Short mmCIF file of C-alpha atoms in Angstrom, two decimals:
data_model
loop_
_atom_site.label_atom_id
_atom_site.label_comp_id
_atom_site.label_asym_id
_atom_site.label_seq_id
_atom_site.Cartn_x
_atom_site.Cartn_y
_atom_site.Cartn_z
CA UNK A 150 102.77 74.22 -43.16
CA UNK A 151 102.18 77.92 -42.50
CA UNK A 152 104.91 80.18 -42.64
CA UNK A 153 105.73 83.74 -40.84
CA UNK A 154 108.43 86.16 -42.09
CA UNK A 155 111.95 86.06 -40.83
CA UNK A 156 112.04 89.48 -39.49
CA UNK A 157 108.68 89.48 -37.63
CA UNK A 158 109.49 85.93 -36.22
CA UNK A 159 112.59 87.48 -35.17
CA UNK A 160 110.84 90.13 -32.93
CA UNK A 161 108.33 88.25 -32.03
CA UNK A 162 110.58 85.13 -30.58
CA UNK A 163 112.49 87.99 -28.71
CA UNK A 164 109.03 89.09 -27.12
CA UNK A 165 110.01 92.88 -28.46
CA UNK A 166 106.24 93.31 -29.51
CA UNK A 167 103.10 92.07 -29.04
CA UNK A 168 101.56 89.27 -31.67
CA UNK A 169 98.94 89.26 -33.32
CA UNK A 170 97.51 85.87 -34.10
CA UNK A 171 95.23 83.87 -36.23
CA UNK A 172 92.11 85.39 -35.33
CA UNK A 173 93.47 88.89 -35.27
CA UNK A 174 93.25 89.27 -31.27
CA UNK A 175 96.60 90.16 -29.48
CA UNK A 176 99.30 88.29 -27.44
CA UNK A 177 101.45 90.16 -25.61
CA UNK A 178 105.18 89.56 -23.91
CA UNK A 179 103.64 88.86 -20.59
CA UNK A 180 101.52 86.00 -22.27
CA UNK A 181 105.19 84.38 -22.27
CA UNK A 182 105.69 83.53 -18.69
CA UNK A 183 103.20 80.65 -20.20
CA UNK A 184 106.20 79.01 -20.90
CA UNK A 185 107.42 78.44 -17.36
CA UNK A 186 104.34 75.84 -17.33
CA UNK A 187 104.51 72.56 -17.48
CA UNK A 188 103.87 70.95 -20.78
CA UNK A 189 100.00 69.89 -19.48
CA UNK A 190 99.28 73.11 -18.50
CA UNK A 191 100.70 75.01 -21.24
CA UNK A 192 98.51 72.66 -23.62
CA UNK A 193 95.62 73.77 -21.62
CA UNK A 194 95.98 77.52 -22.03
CA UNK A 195 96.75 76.74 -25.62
CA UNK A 196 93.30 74.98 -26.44
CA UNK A 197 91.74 77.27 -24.16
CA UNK A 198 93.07 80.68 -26.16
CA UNK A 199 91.88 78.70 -29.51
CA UNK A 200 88.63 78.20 -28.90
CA UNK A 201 88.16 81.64 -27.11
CA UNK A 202 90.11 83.15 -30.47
CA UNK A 203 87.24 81.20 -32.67
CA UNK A 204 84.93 82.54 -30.39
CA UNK A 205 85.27 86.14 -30.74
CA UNK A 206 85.91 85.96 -34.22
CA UNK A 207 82.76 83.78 -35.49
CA UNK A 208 80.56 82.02 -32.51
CA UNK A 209 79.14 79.54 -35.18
CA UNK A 210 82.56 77.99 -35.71
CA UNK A 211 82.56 76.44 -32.37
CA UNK A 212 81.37 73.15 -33.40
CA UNK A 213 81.53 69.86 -32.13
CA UNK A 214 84.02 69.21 -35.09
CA UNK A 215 86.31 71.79 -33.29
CA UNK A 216 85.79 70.28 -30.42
CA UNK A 217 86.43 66.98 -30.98
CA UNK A 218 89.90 68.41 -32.95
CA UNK A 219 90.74 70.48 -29.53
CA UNK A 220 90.46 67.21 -27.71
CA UNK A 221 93.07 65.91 -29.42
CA UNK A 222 95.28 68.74 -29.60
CA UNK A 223 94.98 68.97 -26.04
CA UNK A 224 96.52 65.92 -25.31
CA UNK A 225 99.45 65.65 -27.92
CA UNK A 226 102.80 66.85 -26.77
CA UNK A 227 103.70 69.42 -29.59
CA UNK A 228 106.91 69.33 -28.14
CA UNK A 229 107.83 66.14 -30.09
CA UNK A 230 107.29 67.72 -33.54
CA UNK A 231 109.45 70.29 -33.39
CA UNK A 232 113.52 70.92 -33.44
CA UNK A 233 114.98 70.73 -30.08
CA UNK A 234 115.62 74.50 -30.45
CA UNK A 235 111.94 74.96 -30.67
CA UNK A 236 110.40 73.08 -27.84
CA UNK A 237 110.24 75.91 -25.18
CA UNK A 238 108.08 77.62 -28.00
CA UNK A 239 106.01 74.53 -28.81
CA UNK A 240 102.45 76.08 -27.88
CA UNK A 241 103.33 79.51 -28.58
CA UNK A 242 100.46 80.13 -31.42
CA UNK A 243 103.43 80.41 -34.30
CA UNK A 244 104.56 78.20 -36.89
CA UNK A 245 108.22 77.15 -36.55
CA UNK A 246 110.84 76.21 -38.96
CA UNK A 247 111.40 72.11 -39.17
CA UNK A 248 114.08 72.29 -41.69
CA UNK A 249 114.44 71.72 -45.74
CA UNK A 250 112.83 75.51 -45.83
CA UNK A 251 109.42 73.47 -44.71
CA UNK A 252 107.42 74.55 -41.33
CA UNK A 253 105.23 73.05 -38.74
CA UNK A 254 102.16 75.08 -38.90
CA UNK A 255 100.78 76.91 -35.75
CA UNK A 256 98.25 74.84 -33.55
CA UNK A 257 95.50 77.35 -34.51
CA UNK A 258 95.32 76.80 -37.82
CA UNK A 259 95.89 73.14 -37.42
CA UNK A 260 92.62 73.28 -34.90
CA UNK A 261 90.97 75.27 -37.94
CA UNK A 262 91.74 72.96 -40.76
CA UNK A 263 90.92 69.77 -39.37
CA UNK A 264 87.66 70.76 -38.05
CA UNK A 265 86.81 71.92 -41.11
CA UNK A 266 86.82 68.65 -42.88
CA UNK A 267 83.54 67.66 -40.22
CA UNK A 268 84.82 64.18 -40.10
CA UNK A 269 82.00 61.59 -39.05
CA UNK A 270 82.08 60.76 -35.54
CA UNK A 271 82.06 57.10 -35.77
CA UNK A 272 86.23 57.33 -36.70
CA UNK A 273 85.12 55.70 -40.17
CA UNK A 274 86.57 58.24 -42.32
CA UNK A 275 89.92 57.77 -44.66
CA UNK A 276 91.58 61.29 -44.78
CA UNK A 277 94.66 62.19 -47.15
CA UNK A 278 97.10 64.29 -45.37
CA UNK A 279 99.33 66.38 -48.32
CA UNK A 280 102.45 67.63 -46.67
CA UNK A 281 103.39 65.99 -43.49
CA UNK A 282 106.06 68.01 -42.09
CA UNK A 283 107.17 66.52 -39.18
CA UNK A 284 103.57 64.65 -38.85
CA UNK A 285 102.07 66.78 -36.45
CA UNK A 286 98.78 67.17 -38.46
CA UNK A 287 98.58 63.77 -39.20
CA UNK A 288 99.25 62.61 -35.42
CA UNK A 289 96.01 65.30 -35.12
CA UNK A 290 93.98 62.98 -37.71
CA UNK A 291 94.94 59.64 -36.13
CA UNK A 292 92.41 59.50 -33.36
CA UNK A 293 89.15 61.01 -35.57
CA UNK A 294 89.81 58.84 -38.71
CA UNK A 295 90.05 55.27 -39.43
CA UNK A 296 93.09 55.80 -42.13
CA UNK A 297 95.21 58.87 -42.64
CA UNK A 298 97.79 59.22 -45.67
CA UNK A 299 100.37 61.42 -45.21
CA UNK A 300 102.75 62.68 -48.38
CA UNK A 301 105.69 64.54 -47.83
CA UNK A 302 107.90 65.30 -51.13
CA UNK A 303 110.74 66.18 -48.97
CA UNK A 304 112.14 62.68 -48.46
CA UNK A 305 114.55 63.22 -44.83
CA UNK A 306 110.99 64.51 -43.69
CA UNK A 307 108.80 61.91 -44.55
CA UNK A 308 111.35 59.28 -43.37
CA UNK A 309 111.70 61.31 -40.56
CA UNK A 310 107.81 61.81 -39.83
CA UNK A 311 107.55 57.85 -40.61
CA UNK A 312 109.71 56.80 -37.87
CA UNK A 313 108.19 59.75 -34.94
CA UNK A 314 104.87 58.46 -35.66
CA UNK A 315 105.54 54.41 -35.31
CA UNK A 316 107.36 55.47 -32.22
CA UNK A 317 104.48 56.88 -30.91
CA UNK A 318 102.35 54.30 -31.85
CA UNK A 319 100.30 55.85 -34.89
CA UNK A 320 99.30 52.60 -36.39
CA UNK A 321 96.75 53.84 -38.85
CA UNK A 322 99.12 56.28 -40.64
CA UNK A 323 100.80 55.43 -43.49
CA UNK A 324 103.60 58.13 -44.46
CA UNK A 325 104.69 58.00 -48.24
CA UNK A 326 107.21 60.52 -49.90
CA UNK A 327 106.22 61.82 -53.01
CA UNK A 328 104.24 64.88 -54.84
CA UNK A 329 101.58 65.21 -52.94
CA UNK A 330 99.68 66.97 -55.78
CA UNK A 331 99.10 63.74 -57.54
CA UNK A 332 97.03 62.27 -53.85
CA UNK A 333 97.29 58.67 -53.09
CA UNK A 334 94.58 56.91 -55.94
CA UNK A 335 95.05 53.51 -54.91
CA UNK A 336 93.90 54.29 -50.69
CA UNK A 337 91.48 56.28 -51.65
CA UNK A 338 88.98 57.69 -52.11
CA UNK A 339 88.76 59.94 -49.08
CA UNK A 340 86.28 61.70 -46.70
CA UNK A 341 89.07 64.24 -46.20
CA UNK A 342 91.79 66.09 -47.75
CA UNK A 343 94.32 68.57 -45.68
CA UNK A 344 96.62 70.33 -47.73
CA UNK A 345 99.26 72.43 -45.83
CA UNK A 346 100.86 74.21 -48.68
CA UNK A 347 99.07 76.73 -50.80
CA UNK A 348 98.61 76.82 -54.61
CA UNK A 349 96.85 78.85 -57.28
CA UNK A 350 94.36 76.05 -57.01
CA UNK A 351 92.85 72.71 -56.03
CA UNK A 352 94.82 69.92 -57.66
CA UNK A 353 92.22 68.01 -60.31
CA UNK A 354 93.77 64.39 -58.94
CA UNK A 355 92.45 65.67 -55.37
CA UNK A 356 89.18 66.97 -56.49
CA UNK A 357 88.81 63.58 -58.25
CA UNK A 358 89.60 61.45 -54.93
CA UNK A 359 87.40 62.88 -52.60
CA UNK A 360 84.09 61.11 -51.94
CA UNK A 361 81.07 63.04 -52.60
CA UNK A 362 79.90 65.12 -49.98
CA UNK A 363 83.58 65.01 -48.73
CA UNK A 364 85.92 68.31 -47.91
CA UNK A 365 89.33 69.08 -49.17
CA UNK A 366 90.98 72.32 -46.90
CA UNK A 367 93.24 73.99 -48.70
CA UNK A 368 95.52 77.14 -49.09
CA UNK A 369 94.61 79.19 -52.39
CA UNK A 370 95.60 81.98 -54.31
CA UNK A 371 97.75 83.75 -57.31
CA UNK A 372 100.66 84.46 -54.18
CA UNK A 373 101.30 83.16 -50.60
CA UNK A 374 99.93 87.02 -49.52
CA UNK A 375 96.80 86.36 -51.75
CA UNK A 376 96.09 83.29 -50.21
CA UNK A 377 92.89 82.03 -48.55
CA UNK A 378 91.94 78.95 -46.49
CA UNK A 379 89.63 77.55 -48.63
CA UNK A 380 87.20 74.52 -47.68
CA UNK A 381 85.72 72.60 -50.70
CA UNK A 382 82.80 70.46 -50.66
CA UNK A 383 82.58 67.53 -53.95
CA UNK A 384 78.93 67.87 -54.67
CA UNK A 385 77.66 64.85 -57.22
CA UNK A 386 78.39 66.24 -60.36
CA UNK A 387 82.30 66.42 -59.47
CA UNK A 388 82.40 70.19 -58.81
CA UNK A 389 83.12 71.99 -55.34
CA UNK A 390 81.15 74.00 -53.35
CA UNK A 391 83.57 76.48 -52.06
CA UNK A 392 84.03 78.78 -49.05
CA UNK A 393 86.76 80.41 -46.78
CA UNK A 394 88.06 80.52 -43.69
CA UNK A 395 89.77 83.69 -44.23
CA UNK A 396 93.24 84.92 -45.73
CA UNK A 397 96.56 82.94 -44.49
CA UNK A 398 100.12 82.40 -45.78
CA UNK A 399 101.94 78.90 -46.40
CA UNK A 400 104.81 77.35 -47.54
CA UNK A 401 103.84 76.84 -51.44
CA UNK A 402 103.21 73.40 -52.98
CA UNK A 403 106.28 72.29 -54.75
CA UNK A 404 106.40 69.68 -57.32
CA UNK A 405 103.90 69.64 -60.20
CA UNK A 406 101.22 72.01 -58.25
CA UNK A 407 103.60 74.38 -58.07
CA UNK A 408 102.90 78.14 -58.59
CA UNK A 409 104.19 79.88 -61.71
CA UNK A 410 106.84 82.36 -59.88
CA UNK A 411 105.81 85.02 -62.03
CA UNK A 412 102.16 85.07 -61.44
CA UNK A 413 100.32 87.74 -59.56
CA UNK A 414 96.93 88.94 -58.74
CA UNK A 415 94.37 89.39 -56.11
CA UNK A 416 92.39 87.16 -53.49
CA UNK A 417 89.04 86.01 -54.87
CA UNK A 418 86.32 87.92 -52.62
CA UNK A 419 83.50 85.91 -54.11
CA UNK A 420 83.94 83.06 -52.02
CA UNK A 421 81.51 83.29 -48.82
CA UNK A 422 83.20 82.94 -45.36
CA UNK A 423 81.91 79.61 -43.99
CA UNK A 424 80.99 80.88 -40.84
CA UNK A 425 79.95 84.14 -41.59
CA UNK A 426 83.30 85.57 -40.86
CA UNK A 427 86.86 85.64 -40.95
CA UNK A 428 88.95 82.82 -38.81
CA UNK A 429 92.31 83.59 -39.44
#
């Protein structure tokens, strides 16, 4: 659940100046008479300024995995998994506030994250989803896996999440609140692991559940302005092979992955870009 400070969400929701977003390209007030679209449409321009946004930053990263994650983006009404006060901004590329201090992280980076895990095209793959939110991500994962687990340690949100997603008719998610730093041992182990809130590193209990050869995406660094989107590979021998999508901000893992509050330091340059290039 990526985050955005209060000030520069402030001017930004009040179109006062122009946004820059994931990739680093611009969106400017005019981009906002978007929002006079239908939903349909407006989910169309969204998926269509992604992929041109991934695009200019690094061609290579327009895989099929992106694809097939745009697909599904482009057909789920965002709208749903926000506050009421939010929907007219539901496809605005921002994160927005969901309540108990937790966010809803901006369709970009959702696009990002779960094409990064590469899940196998057959739908076979059982993905852990750590920090549901309002179960937007997870709602993302339903159509490209076979199983998704989604933890939420913020129980009114997980019960919450629970109830959206039966309503809609997400049978093969199973919400469960509790510390998501500890993973879900007994349904895995997993192809994929999405972790929308950043730490100083990848939890041991999730390196441990992945299968090998499968990817864990995850926000990492000493401070939420140090972080990186990190994508980790389990190679046979139980390590990961590590690389980044570029730097990013989140709400921090709470519970026993939590951050010590007085730690500091800077973002680990030695890990390669994945694609050659920053995403975000």
């Amino acid at each position: 659940m990526r985050r955005v400070s209060i000030p520069f969400a402030m001017l930004l929701l009040c179109g006062c100046m122009p946004r820059p977003v994931s990739s680093g390209a611009t969106v400017f007030p005019p981009a906002y008479a978007a929002l006079n679209l239908p939903p349909t449409k407006q989910r169309a321009r969204m998926v269509k300024r992604i992929r041109a946004s991934v695009g200019r930053s690094a061609p290579s990263a327009l895989t099929q995995a992106l694809d097939r994650a745009l697909a599904v983006i482009g057909q789920l009404p965002r709208e749903d998994f926000v506050q009421a006060k939010g929907r007219a901004l539901a496809y605005v590329d921002a994160p927005q506030d969901i309540g108990y201090d937790q966010t809803i992280s901006d369709p970009y980076i959702v696009a990002l994250m779960t094409a990064a895990l590469d899940l196998p095209t057959d739908r076979s793959a059982n993905v852990l989803d750590v920090g549901t939110g309002s179960g937007y991500q997870a709602a993302v994962l339903s159509p490209l896996a076979k199983s998704v687990t989604s933890i939420e340690i913020v129980k009114p949100l997980a019960d919450q999440a629970r109830v959206r997603l039966a309503a809609m008719g997400y049978r093969n998610v199973t919400v469960i609140a509790g510390d998501g730093f500890a993973g879900a041992s007994d349904r895995g182990p997993f192809d994929g692991i999405v972790v929308a809130a950043g730490a100083s590193e990848i939890p041991a209990p999730l390196i441990a559940q992945l299968k090998v050869g499968g990817r864990i995406v995850m926000p990492i660094g000493p401070g939420t302005f140090q972080e990186q989107l990190v994508v980790g590979i389990r190679q046979p021998d139980g390590a990961l092979q590590r690389c980044t999508l570029g730097v990013t901000g989140f709400v921090p893992l709470t519970g026993r992955g939590a951050r010590p509050t007085a730690m500091h330091g800077l973002t680990d340059r030695s890990i390669p870009f994945c694609y050659g290039a920053a995403l975000t």
